[in-house]
Tab-separated table of C-alpha atoms in Angstrom:
chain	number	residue	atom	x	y	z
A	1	UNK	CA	77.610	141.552	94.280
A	2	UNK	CA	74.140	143.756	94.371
A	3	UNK	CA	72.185	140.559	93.995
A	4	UNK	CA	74.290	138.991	96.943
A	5	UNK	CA	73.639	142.061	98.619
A	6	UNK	CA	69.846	142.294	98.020
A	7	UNK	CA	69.246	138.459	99.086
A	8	UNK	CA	71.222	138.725	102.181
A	9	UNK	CA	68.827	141.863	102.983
A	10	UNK	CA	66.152	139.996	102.071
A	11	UNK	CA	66.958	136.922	104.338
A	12	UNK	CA	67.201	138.833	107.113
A	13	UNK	CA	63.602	140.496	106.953
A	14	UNK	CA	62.414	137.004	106.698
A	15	UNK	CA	63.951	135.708	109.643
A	16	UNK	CA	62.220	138.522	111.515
A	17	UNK	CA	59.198	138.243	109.866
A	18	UNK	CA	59.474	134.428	110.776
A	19	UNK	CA	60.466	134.799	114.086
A	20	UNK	CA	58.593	137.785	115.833
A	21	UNK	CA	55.339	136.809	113.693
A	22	UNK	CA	55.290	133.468	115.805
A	23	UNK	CA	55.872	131.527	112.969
A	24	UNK	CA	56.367	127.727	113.741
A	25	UNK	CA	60.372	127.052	114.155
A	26	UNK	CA	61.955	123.960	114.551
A	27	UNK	CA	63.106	123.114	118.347
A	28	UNK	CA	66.838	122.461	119.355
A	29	UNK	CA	67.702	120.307	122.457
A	30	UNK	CA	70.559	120.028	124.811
A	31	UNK	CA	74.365	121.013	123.878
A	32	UNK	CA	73.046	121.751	120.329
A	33	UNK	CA	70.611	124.620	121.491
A	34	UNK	CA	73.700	126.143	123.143
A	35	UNK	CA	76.109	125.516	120.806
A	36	UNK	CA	73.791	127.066	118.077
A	37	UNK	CA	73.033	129.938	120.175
A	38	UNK	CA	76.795	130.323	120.854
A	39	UNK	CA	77.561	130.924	117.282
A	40	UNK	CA	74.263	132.017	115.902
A	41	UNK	CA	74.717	135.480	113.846
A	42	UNK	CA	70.864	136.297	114.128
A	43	UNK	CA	68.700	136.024	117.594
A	44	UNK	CA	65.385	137.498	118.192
A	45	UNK	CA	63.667	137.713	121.557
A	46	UNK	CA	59.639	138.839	122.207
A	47	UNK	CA	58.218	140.983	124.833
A	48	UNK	CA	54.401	142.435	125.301
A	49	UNK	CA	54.258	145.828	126.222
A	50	UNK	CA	52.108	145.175	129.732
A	51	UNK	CA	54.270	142.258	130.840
A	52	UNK	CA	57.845	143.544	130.698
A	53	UNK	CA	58.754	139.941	132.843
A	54	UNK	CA	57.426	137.821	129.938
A	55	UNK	CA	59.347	134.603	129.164
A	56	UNK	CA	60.293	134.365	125.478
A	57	UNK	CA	61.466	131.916	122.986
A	58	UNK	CA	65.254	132.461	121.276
A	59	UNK	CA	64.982	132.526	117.524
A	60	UNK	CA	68.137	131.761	116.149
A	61	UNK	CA	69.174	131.169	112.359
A	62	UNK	CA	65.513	129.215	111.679
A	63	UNK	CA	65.808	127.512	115.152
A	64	UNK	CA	64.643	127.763	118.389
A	65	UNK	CA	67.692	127.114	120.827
A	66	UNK	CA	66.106	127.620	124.152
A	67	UNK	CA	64.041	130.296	126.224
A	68	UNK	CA	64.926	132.884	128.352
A	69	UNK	CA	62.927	135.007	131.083
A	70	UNK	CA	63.217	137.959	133.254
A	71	UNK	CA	62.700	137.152	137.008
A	72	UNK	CA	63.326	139.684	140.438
A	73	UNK	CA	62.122	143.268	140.262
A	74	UNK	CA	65.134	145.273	141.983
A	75	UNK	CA	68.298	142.966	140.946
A	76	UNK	CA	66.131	141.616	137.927
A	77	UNK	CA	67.887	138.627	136.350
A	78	UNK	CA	67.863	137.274	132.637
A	79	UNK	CA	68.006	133.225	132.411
A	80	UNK	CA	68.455	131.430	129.865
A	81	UNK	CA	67.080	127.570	129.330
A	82	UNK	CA	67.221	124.568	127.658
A	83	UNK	CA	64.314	122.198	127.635
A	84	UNK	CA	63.172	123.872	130.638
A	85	UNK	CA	66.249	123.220	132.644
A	86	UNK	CA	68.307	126.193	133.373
A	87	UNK	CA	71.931	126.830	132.106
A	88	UNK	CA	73.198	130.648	132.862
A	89	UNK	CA	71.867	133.737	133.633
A	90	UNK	CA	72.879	137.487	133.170
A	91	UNK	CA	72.671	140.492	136.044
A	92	UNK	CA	74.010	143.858	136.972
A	93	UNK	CA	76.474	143.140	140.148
A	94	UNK	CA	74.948	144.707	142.579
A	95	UNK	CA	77.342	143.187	145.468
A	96	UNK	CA	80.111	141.109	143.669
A	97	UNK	CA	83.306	143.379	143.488
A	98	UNK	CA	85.838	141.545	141.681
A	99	UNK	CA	87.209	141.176	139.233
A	100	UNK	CA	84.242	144.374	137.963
A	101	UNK	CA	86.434	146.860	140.430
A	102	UNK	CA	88.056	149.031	137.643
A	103	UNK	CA	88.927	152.857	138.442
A	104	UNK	CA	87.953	153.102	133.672
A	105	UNK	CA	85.109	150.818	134.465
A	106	UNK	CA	81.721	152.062	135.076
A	107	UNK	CA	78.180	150.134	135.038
A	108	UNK	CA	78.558	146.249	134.647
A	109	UNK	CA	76.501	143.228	133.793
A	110	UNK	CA	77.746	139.748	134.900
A	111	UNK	CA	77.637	136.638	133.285
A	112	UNK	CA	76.907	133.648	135.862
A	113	UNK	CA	76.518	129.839	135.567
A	114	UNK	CA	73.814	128.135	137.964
A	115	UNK	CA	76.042	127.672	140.890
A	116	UNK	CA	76.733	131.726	140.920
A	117	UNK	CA	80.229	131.060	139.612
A	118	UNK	CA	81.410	134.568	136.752
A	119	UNK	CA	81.825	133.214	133.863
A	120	UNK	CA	82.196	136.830	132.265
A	121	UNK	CA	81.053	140.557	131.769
A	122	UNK	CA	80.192	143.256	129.884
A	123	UNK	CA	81.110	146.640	131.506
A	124	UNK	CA	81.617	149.992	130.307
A	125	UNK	CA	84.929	151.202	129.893
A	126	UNK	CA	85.672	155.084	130.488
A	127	UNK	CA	87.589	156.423	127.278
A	128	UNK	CA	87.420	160.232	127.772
A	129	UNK	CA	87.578	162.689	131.119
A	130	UNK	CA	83.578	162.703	129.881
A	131	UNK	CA	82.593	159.879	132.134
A	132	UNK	CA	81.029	158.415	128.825
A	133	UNK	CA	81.736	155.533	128.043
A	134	UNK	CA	81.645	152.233	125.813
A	135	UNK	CA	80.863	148.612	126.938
A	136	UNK	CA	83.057	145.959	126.020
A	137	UNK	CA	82.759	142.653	126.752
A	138	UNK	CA	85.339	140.629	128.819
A	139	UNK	CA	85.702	136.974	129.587
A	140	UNK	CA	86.186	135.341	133.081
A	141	UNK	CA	89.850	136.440	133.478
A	142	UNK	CA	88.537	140.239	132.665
A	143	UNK	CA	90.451	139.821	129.150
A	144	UNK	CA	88.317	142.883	126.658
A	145	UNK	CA	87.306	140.851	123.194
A	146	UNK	CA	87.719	143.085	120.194
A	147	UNK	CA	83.950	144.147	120.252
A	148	UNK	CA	82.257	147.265	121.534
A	149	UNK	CA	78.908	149.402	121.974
A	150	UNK	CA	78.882	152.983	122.410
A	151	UNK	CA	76.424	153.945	125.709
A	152	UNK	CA	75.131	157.343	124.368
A	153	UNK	CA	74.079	155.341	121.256
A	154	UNK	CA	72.168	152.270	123.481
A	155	UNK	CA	68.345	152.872	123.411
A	156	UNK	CA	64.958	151.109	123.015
A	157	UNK	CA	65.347	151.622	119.528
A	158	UNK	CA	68.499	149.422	119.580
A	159	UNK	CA	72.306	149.643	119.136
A	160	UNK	CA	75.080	149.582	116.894
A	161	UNK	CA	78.375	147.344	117.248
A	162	UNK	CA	81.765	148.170	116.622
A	163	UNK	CA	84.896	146.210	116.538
A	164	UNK	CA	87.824	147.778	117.812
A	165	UNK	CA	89.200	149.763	114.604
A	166	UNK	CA	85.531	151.454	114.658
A	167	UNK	CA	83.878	148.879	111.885
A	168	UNK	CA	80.473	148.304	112.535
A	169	UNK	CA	80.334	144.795	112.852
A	170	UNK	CA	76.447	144.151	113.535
A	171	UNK	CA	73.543	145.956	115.375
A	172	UNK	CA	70.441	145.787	117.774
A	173	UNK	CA	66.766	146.868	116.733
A	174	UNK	CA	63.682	146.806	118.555
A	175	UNK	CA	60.869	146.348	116.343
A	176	UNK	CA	56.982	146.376	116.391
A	177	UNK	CA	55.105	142.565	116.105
A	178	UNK	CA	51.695	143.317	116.330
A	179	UNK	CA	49.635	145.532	118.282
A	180	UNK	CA	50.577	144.443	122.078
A	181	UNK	CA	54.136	142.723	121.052
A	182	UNK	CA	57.537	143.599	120.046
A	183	UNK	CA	60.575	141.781	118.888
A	184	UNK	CA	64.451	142.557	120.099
A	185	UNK	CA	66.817	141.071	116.804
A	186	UNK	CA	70.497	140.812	117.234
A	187	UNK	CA	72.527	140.888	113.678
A	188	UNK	CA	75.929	140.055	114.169
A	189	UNK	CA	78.687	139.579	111.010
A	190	UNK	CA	80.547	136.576	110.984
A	191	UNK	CA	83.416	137.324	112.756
A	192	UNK	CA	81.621	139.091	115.997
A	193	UNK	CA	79.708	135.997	116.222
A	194	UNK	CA	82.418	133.433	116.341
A	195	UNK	CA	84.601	135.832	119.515
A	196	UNK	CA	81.431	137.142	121.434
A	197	UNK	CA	79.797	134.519	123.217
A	198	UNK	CA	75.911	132.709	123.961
A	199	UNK	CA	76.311	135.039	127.228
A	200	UNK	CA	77.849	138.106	125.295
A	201	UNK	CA	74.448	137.525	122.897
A	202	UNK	CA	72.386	137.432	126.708
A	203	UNK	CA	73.777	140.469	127.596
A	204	UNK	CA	73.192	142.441	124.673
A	205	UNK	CA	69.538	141.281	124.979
A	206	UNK	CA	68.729	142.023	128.550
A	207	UNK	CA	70.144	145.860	128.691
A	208	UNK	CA	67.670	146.553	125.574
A	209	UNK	CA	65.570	144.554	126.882
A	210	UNK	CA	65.977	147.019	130.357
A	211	UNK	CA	65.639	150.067	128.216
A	212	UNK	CA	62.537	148.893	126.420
A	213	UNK	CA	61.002	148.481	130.049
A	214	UNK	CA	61.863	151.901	130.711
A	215	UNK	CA	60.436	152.970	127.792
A	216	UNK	CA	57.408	151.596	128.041
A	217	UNK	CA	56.205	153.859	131.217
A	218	UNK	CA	56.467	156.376	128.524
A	219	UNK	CA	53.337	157.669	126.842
A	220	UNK	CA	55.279	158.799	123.505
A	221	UNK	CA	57.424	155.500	123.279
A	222	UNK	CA	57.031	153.927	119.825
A	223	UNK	CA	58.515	151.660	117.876
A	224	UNK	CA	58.628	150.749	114.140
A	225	UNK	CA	56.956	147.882	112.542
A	226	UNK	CA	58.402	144.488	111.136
A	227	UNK	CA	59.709	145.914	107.841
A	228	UNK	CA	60.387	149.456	108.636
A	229	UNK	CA	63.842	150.701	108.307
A	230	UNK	CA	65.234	147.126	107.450
């Protein structure tokens, strides 16, 4: 069981070494690139520190499946593409009500096909009087999956995920990939990845993604190398 252990470990520092060292990785086209990213249980994402609206390539598994981009600078948007034509994109609902109204519900981002049709959410749900809460992810009918990050725990450094009996079922980090560049890497355990979906995997990118641009204004923000903390 250790050496299971110790070679899964290992795998996944090479996937990030692989991926956020710009590494050559095999392309995926059409409904295969979604599909993959659908179910993938590893995605990395790149950003450089002086262009926080950078588009990036999505690593996933030892494949490329696709490439997403930030665009707009007040509602900023997160799209995601396939052989340069787009499919979906993620953004905080700045004027669409329903079916986000929700007196436990607090800030939301929306999951949206091309035509601006929801096609789900992730919002976070009140659990306490605290006003604190955790998002959850829901699908187009507002039905919660079984999967859950805490908000005080969300930073530039990355997150933790939970499923619903409090198991940590895979995590966020934000790691260092050279001296301008860092790499956002999304671990999720098998059965995380087969509930939460491509756009679940979008969201979960863009809102580190909009903490690591916040982050950057900073003078003291730092992150850890490729390596560090794995």
């Amino acid at each position: 069981m250790k050496n299971i252990l110790l070679l899964a470990a290992l795998s996944a520092v090479m996937i990030g070494l692989c991926a956020c060292s710009g590494n050559k990785l095999p392309s995926l086209s059409g409904d295969e690139a979604r599909e993959a990213f659908a179910s993938a249980t590893y995605v990395c994402v790149t950003g450089k520190k002086k262009n926080s609206f950078a588009s990036s390539d999505v690593d996933i598994d030892w494949a490329v499946a696709g490439r997403v981009k930030e665009k707009g600078i007040i509602n900023v948007r997160y799209v995601y593409s396939i052989d340069g034509k787009k499919q979906c994109y993620v953004a905080s609902p700045w004027f669409d009500r329903p079916p986000f109204d929700n007196p436990d519900g607090g800030e939301t981002v929306a999951y949206y096909d091309m035509d601006k049709n929801c096609i789900g959410y992730m919002q976070e749900v009140y659990r306490s009087e605290k006003r604190i809460g955790d998002y959850f992810f829901f699908d187009a009918e507002s039905n919660p999956k079984k999967y859950y990050i805490p908000r005080t725990d969300w930073t530039f450094q990355g997150a933790v995920i939970y499923d619903i009996d409090g198991n940590e079922a895979g995590h966020i980090d934000v790691r260092r990939a050279g001296n301008n560049w860092f790499c956002i890497r999304l671990f999720l355990d098998d059965g995380a990845a087969e509930e939460l979906s491509e756009l679940d995997r979008l969201a979960m990118l863009y809102e580190t993604k909009l903490l690591v641009n916040i982050a950057l204004r900073s003078e003291f923000y730092e992150i850890k190398g490729i390596g560090a903390g794995d």
